[in-house]
Coordinates of C-alpha atoms in Angstrom, one line a residue:
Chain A
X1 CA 71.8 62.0 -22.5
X2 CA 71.7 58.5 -23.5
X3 CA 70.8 54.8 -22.0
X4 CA 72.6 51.8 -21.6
X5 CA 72.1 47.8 -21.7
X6 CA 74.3 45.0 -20.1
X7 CA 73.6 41.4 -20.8
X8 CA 76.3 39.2 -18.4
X9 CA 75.1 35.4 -18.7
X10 CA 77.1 32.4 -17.3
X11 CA 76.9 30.9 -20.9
X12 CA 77.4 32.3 -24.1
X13 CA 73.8 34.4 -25.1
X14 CA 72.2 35.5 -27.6
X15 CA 71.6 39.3 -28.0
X16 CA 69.7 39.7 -30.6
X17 CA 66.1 40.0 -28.2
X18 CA 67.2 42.6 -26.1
X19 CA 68.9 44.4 -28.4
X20 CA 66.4 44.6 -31.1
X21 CA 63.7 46.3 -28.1
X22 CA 66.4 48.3 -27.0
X23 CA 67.8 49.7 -30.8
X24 CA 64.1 51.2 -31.1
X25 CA 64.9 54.0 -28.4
X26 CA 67.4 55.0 -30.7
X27 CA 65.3 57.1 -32.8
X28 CA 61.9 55.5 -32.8
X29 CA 60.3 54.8 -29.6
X30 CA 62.5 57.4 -27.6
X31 CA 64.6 60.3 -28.9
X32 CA 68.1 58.5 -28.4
X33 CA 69.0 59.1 -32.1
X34 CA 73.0 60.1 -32.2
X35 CA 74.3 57.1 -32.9
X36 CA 75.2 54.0 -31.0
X37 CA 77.4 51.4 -30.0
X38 CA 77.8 47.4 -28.7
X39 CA 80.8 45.3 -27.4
X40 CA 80.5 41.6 -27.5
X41 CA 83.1 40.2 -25.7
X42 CA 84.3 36.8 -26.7
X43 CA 86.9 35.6 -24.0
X44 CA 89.3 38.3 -23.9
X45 CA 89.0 40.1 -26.6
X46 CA 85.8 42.4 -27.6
X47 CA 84.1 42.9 -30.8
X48 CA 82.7 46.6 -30.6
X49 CA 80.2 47.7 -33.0
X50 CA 79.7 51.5 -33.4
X51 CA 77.8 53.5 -35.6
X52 CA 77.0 57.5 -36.0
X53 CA 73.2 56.7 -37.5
X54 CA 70.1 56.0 -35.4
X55 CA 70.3 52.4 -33.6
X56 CA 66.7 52.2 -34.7
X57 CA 67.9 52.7 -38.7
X58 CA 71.9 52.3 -38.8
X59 CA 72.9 49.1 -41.7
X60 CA 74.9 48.0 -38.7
X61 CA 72.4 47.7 -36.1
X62 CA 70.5 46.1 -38.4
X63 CA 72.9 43.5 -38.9
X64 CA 73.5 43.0 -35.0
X65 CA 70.0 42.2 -34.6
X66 CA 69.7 39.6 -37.4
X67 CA 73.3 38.0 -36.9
X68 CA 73.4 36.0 -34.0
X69 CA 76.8 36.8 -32.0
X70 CA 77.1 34.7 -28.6
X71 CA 78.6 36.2 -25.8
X72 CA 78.7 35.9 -22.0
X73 CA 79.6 40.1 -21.6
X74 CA 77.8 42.6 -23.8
X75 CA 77.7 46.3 -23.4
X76 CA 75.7 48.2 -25.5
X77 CA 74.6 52.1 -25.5
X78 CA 72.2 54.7 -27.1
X79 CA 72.9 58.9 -27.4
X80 CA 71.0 61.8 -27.3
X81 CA 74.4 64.0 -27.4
X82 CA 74.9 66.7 -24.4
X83 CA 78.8 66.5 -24.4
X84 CA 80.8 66.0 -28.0
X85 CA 80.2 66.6 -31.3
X86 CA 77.1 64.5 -32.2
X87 CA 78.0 62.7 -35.3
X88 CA 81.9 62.0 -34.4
X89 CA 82.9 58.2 -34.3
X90 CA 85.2 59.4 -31.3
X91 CA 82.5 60.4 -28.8
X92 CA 80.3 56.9 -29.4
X93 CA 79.9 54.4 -26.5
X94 CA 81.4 52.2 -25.6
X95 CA 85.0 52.5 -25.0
X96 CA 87.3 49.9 -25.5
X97 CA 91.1 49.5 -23.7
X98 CA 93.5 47.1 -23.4
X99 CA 94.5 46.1 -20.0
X100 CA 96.5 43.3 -18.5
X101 CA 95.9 41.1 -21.7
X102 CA 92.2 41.7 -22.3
X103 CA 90.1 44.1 -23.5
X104 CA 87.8 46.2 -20.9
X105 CA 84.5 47.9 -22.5
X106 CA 82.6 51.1 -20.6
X107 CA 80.0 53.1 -21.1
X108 CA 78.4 56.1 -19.5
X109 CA 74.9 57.5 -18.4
X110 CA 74.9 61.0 -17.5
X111 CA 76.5 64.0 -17.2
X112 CA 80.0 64.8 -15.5
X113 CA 80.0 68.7 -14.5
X114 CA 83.3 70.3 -13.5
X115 CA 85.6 66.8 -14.4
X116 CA 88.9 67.3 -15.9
X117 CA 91.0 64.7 -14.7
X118 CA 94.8 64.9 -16.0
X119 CA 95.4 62.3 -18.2
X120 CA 98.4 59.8 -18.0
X121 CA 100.5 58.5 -20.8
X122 CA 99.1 55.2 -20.6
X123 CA 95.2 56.2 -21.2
X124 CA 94.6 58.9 -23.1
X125 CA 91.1 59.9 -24.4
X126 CA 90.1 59.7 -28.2
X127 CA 87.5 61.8 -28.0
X128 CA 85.6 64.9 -26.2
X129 CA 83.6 63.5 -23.9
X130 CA 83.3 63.5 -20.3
X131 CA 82.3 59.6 -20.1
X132 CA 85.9 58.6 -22.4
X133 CA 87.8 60.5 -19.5
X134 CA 86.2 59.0 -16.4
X135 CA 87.3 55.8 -17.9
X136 CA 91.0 56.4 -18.6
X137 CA 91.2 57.5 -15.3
X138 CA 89.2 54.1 -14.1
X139 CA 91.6 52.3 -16.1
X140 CA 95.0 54.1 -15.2
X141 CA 93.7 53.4 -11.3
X142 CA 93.1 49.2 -12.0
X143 CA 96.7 48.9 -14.0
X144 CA 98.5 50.3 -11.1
X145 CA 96.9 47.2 -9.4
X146 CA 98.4 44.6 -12.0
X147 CA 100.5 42.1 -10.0
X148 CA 103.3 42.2 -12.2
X149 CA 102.6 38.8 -14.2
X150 CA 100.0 40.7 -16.3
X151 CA 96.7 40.1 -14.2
X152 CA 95.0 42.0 -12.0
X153 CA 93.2 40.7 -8.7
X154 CA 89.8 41.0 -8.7
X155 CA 88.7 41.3 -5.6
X156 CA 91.4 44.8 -5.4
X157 CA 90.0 45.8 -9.1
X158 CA 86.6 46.0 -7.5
X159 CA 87.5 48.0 -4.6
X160 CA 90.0 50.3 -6.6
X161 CA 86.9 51.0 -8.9
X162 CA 84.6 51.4 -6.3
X163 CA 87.3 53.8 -5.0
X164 CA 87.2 56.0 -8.3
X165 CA 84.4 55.9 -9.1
X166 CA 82.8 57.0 -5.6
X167 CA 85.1 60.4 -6.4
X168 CA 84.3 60.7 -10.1
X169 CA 80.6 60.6 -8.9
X170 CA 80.9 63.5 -7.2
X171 CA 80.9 65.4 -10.2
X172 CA 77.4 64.6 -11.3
X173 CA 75.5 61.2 -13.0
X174 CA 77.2 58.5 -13.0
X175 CA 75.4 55.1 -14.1
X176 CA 78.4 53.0 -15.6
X177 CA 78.4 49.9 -17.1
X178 CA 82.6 48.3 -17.4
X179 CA 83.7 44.8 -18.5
X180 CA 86.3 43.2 -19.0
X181 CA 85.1 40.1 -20.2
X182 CA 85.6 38.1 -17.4
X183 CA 83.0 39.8 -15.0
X184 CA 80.8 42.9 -15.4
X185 CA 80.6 46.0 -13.0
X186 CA 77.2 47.9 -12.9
X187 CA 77.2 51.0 -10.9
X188 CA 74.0 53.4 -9.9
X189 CA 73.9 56.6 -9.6
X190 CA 70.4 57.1 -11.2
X191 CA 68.9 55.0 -13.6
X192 CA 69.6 51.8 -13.7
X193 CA 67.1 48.3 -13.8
X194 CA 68.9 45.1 -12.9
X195 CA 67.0 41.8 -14.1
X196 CA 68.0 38.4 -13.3
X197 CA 66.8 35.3 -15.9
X198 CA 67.5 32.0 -14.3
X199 CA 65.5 28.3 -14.5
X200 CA 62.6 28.3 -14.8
X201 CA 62.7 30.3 -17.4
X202 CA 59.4 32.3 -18.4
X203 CA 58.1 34.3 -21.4
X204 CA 58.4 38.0 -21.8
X205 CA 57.2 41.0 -23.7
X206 CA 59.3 43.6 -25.5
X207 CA 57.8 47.2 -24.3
X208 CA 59.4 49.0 -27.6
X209 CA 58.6 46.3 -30.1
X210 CA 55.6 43.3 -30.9
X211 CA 58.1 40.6 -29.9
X212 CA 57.6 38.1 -27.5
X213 CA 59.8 35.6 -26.6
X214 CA 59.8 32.3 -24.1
X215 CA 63.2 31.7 -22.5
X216 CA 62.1 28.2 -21.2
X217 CA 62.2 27.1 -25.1
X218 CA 65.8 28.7 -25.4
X219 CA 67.4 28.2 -22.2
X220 CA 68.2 25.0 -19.8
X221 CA 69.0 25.1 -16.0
X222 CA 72.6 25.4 -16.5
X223 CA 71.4 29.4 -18.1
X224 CA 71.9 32.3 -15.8
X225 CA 71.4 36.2 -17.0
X226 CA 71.9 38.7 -15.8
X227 CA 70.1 42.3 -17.6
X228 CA 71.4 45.8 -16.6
X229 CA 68.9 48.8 -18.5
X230 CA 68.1 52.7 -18.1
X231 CA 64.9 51.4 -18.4
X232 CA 63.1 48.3 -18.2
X233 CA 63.0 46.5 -21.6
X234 CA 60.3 44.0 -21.0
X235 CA 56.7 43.4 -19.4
X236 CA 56.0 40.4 -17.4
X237 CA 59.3 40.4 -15.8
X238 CA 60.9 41.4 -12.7
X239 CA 63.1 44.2 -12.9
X240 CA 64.4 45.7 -9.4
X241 CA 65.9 49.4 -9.6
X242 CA 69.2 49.9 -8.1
X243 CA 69.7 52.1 -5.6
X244 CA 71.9 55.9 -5.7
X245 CA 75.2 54.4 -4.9
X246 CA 75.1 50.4 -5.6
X247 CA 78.0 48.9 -7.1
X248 CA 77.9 45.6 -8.4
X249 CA 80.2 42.7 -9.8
X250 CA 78.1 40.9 -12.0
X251 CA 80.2 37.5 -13.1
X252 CA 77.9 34.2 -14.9
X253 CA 74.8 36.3 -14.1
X254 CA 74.7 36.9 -10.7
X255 CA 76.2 39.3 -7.9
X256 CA 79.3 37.9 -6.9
X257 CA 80.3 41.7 -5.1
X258 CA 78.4 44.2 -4.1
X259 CA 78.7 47.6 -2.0
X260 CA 77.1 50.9 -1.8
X261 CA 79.6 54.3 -2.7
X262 CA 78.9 57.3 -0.1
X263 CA 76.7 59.5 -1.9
X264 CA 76.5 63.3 -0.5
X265 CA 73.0 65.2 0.0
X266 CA 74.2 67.6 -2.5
X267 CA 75.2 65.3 -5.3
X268 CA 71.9 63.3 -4.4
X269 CA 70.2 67.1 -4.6
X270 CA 71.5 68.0 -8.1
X271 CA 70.9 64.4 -9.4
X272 CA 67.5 64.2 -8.2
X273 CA 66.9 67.9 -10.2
X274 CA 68.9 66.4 -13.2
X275 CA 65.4 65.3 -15.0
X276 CA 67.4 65.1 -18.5
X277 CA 68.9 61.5 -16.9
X278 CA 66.8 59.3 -18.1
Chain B
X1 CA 99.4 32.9 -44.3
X2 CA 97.2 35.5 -44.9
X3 CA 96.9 38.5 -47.1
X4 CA 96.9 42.4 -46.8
X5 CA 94.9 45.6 -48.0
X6 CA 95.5 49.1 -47.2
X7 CA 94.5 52.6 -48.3
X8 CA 95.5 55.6 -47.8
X9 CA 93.6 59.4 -49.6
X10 CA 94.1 62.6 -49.7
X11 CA 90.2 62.7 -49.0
X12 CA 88.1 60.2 -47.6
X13 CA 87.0 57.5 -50.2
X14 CA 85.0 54.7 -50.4
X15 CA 86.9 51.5 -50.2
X16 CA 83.8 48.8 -51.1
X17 CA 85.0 48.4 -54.9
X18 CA 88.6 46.8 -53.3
X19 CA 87.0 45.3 -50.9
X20 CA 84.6 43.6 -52.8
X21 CA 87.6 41.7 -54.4
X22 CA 90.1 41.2 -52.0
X23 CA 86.8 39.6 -50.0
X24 CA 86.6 37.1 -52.6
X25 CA 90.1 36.1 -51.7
X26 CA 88.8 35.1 -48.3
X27 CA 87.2 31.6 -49.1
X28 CA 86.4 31.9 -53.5
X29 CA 89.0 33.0 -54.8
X30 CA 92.1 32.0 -52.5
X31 CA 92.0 29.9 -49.3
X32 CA 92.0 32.8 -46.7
X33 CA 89.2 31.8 -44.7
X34 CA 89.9 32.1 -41.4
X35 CA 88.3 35.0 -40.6
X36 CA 89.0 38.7 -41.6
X37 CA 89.3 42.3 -40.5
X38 CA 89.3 45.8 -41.5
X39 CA 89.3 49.0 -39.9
X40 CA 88.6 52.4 -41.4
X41 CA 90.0 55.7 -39.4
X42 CA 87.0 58.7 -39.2
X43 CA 89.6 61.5 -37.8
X44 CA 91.6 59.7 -35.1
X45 CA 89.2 56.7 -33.9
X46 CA 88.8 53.5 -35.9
X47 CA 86.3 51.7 -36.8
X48 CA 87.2 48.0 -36.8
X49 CA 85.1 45.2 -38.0
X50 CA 86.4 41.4 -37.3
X51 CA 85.0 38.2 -37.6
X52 CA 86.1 34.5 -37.8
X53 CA 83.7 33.6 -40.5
X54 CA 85.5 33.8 -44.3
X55 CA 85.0 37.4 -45.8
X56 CA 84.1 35.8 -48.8
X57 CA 80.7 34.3 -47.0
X58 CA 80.6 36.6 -43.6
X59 CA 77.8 38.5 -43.0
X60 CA 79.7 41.6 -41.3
X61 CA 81.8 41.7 -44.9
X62 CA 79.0 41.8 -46.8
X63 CA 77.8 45.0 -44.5
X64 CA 81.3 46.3 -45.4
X65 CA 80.6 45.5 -49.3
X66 CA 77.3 47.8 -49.2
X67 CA 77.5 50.1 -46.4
X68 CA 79.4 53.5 -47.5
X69 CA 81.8 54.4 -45.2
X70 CA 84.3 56.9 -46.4
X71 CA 87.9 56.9 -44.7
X72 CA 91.7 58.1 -45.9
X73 CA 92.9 55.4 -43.8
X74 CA 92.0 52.0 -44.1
X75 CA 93.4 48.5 -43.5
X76 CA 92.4 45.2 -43.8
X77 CA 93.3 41.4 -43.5
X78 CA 92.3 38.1 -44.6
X79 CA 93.5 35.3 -42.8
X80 CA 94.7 31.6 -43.2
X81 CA 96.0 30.9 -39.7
X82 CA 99.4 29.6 -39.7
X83 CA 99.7 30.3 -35.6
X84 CA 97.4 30.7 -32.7
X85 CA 93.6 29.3 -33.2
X86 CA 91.7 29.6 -36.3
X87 CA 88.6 30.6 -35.4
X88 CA 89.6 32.2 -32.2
X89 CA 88.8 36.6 -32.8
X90 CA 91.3 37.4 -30.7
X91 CA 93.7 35.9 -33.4
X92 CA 92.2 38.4 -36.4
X93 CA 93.7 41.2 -37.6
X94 CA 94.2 44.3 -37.8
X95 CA 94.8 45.1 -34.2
X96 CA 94.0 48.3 -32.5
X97 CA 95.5 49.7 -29.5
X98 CA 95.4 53.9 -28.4
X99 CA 98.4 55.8 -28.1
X100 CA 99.1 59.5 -28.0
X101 CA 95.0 60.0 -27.9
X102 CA 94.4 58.4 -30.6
X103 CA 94.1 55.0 -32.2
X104 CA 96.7 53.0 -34.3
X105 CA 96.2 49.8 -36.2
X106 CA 98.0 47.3 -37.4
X107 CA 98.1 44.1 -39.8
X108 CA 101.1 41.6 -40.5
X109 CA 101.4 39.0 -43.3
X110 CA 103.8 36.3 -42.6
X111 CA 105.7 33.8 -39.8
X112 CA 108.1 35.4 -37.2
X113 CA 110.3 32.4 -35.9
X114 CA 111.6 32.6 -32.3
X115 CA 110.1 36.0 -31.9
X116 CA 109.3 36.7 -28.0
X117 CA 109.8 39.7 -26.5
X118 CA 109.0 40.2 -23.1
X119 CA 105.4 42.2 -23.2
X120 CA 105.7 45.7 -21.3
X121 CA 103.2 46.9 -18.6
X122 CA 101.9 49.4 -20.9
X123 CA 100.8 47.3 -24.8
X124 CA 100.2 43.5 -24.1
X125 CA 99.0 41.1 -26.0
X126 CA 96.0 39.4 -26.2
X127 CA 95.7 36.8 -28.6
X128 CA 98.7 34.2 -29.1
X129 CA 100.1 35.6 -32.6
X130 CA 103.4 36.6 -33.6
X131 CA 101.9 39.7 -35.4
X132 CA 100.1 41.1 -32.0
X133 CA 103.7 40.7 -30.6
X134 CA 105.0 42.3 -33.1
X135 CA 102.6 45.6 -32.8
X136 CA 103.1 45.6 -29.1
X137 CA 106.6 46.2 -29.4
X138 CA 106.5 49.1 -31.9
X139 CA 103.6 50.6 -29.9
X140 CA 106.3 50.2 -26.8
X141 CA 108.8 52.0 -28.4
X142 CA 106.6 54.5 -29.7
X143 CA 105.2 55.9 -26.9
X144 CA 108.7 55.9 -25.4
X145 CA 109.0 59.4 -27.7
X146 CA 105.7 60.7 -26.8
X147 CA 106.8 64.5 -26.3
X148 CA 105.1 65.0 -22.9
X149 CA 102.3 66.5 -24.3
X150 CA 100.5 63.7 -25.7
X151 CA 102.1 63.8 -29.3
X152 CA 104.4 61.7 -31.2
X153 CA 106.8 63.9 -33.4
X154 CA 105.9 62.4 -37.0
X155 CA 109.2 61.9 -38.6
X156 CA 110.7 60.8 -35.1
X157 CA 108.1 58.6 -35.2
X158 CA 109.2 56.7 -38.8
X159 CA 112.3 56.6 -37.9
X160 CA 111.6 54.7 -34.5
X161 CA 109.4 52.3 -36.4
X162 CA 112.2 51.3 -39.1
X163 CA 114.4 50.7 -36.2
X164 CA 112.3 48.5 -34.6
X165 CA 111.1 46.6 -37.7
X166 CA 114.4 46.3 -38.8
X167 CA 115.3 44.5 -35.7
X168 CA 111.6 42.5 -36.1
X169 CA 112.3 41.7 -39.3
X170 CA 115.6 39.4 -38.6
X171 CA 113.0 36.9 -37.0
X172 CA 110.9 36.1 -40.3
X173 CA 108.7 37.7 -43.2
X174 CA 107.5 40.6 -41.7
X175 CA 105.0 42.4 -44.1
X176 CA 103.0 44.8 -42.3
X177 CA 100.5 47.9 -42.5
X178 CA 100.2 50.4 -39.7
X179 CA 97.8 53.6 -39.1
X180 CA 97.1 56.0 -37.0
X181 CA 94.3 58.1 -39.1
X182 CA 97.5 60.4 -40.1
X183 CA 99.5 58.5 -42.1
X184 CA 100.1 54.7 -43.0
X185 CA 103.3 52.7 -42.6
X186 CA 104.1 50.3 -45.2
X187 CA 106.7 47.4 -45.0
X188 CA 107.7 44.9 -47.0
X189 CA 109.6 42.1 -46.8
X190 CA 108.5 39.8 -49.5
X191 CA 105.0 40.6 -51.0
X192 CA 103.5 43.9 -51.4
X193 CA 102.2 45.5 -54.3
X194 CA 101.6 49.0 -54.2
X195 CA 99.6 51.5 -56.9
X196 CA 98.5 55.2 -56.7
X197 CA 95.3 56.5 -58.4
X198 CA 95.2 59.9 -59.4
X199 CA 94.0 62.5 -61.5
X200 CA 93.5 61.8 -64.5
X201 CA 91.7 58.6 -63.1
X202 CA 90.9 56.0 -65.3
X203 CA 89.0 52.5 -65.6
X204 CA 90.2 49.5 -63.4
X205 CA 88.9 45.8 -63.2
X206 CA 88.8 43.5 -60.5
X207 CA 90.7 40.7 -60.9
X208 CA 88.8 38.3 -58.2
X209 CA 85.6 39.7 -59.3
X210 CA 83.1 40.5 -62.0
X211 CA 83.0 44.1 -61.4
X212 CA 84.6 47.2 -62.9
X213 CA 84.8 50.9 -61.8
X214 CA 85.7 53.9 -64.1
X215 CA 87.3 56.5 -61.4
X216 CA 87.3 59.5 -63.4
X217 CA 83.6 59.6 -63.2
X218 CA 83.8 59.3 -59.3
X219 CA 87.0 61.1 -58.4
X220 CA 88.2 64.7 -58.9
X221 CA 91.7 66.6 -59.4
X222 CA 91.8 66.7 -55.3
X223 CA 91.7 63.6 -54.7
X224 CA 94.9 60.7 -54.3
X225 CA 94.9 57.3 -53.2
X226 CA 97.3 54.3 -52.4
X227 CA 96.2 51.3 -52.1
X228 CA 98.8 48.3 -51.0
X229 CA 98.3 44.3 -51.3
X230 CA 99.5 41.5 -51.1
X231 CA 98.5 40.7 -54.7
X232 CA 97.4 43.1 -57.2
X233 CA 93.5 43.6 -57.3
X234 CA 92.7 44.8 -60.6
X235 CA 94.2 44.4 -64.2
X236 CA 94.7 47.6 -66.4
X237 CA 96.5 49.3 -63.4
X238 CA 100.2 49.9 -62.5
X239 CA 101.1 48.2 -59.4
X240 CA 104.4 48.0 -58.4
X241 CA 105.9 45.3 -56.2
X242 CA 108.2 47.0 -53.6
X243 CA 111.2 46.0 -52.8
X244 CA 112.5 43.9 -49.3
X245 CA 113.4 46.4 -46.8
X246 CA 111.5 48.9 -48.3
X247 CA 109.6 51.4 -45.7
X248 CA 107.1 53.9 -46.7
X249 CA 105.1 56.8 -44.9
X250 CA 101.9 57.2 -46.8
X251 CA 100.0 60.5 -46.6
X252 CA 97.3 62.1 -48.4
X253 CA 97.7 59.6 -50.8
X254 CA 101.3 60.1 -51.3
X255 CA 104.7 58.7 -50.0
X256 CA 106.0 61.3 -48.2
X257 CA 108.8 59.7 -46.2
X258 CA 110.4 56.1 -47.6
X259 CA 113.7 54.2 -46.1
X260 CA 115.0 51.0 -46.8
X261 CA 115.9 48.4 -43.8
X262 CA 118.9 46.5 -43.8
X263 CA 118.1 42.8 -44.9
X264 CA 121.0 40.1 -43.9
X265 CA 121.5 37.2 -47.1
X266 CA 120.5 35.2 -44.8
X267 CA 117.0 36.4 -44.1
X268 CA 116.2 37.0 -47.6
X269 CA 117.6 33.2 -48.4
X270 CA 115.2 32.2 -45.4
X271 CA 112.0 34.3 -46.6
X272 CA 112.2 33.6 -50.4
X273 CA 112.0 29.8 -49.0
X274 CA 108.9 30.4 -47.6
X275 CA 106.7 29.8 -50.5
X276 CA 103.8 29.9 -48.0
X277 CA 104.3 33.5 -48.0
X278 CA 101.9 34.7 -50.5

């Protein structure tokens, strides 16, 4: 399986904290060793970072965690590999696309059983796994909504995704992180911790690490951010667990949309007994 | 302007002794500091590094200059902006957009003057450059001969690039490199160099940096390799400037498809008045 980590922050943020506690579950602290991957997004376009090594050794984790990128949307993601060749490039989160001008970034949590969407010419997966097809289809559904001047509304690119995605879960675990730079959209099926850092700031522990950090040194009021995790990444801090179902639109760190996709007894049934999610 | 670097193998190779010196280019050497790229194919995903900081200083280049990654298809750009913002990403090359399951990349050297085509639905831009322009449309009209079963017939595809480029190519220097992990396409319109290492291998020196490599201790009778730039690296090697117009498919280290495309007097008058063009 794998875990995930979203930073979306109404200014520019530095990484480097979350990501150096989180890199650890890549092979040290938890058994998330086959390879990893983060997006920065800086306006429209996204720097992605990807690696087949441990997070908690790979040269270009390393370097993420020393070289200060600043970015209001970051996506970033762990394996343990279920689906997909372990060491291939092609099945590392996240994925980027173009669309409508800009780069979107997604990654996956779980396990999609009995999924095998068609896919269209205009997104076609790179890879094998079962997280790369769920998010062609996400993105052939939102460029079908493009007005025709190259943008896409985004109060319809929320519904249409909540609209996909509520039919993609079906098939099994579905925690998803997807940006586009612009906003962030967080959905639970399982496993996911939503933490919100706004003024006043406080101080916080890393759980995988001996780093401690105070925000109210490094942030002023104008700082909003907004932390999406498997699992919690700190101490000391108030991290609320979304519910089976929640979709969010994260945009400078706070919900700006939010519903909750029909789950089914059964799907909740097999999640539930799906203990490898984590 | 900017400058270019490409390589193409028969197996996959280590490209940090090139890099090493056309990195010098980006800020010692030569004035190309405004940012850099490169992206190096593992089977049919790239991995694409960018940044806005000059190669020649940047700390994601000097990952690049000690981290091993082997590829038989890589390409790679330094830049001195000439259009769109400096120190904006979304303005560094190479560019990387998925077509046919897989990706392709792409990096120009040189000014295209009154050069708008209207973007399609399907490849748009995202930066402000001519060159991402440029790579839309021949990713447009590629896709246009997708087979219906997610391919693109190689030497369909060649041909459809060298009439697009030739019709590009009226507009300004157009120099370009494009890969899809198969195969590279090479143009040239003014300045390319390009030289082929193979068995026996022999000694080369850099020209931009104190370093030298003797290949016969590191390569065997399998192995081939093109490299292409802008200016020739190293000195005791036999690279040969192509010709304006010419069009080559590189694979396995080897041209294995070449054209020429028609240039008017007029554009070659134009383009050899560019001095910038180097």
């Amino acid at each position: 399986m794998c875990q995930l980590l979203g930073m979306n922050s109404a200014q520019p943020a530095d990484m480097r904290f979350s990501f150096t506690g989180f890199a650890q579950r890549g092979g040290a602290t938890d058994h998330h060793g086959d390879g990893f991957g983060i997006g920065f997004f800086e306006d429209k376009v996204c720097r992605l970072f990807i690696d087949n090594q441990p997070a908690a050794s790979s040269p270009v984790a390393d370097l993420i965690k020393h070289y200060p990128i600043k970015s209001k949307n970051v996506i970033s993601h762990i394996r343990k590999a279920t689906q997909g060749d372990a060491l291939q490039l092609q099945n590392c989160h996240p994925f980027v696309r173009e669309l409508c001008g800009r780069h979107w970034l997604f990654a996956h949590n779980g396990d999609l059983i009995d999924y095998a969407p068609v896919p269209s010419k205009r997104y076609q997966p790179i890879g094998e796994t079962d997280s790369e097809r769920a998010f062609c289809e996400l993105m052939d559904a939102i460029i079908n909504i493009e007005d025709g001047h190259g943008a896409c509304p985004e109060a319809l690119t929320f519904a249409t995704i909540a609209r996909v995605a509520e039919r993609i879960a079906e098939h099994g675990v579905f925690n998803f992180l997807l940006s586009n730079g612009k906003f962030m959209v967080v959905h639970c099926s399982t496993n996911l911790y939503l933490l919100q850092r706004q003024w006043p700031f406080a101080e916080a522990q890393l759980i995988d690490a001996d780093m401690r950090m105070d925000f109210s040194q490094t942030n002023t009021a104008e700082d909003r951010i907004a932390v999406v995790a498997t699992q919690p990444l700190t101490s000391g801090e108030n991290w609320r667990k979304l519910e089976a179902g929640e979709l969010l639109l994260l945009k400078d760190g706070q919900i700006v949309q939010e519903t909750r996709l029909f789950v089914s007894d059964a799907v909740k049934a097999k999640n539930a007994a799906n203990l490898a999610c984590v």
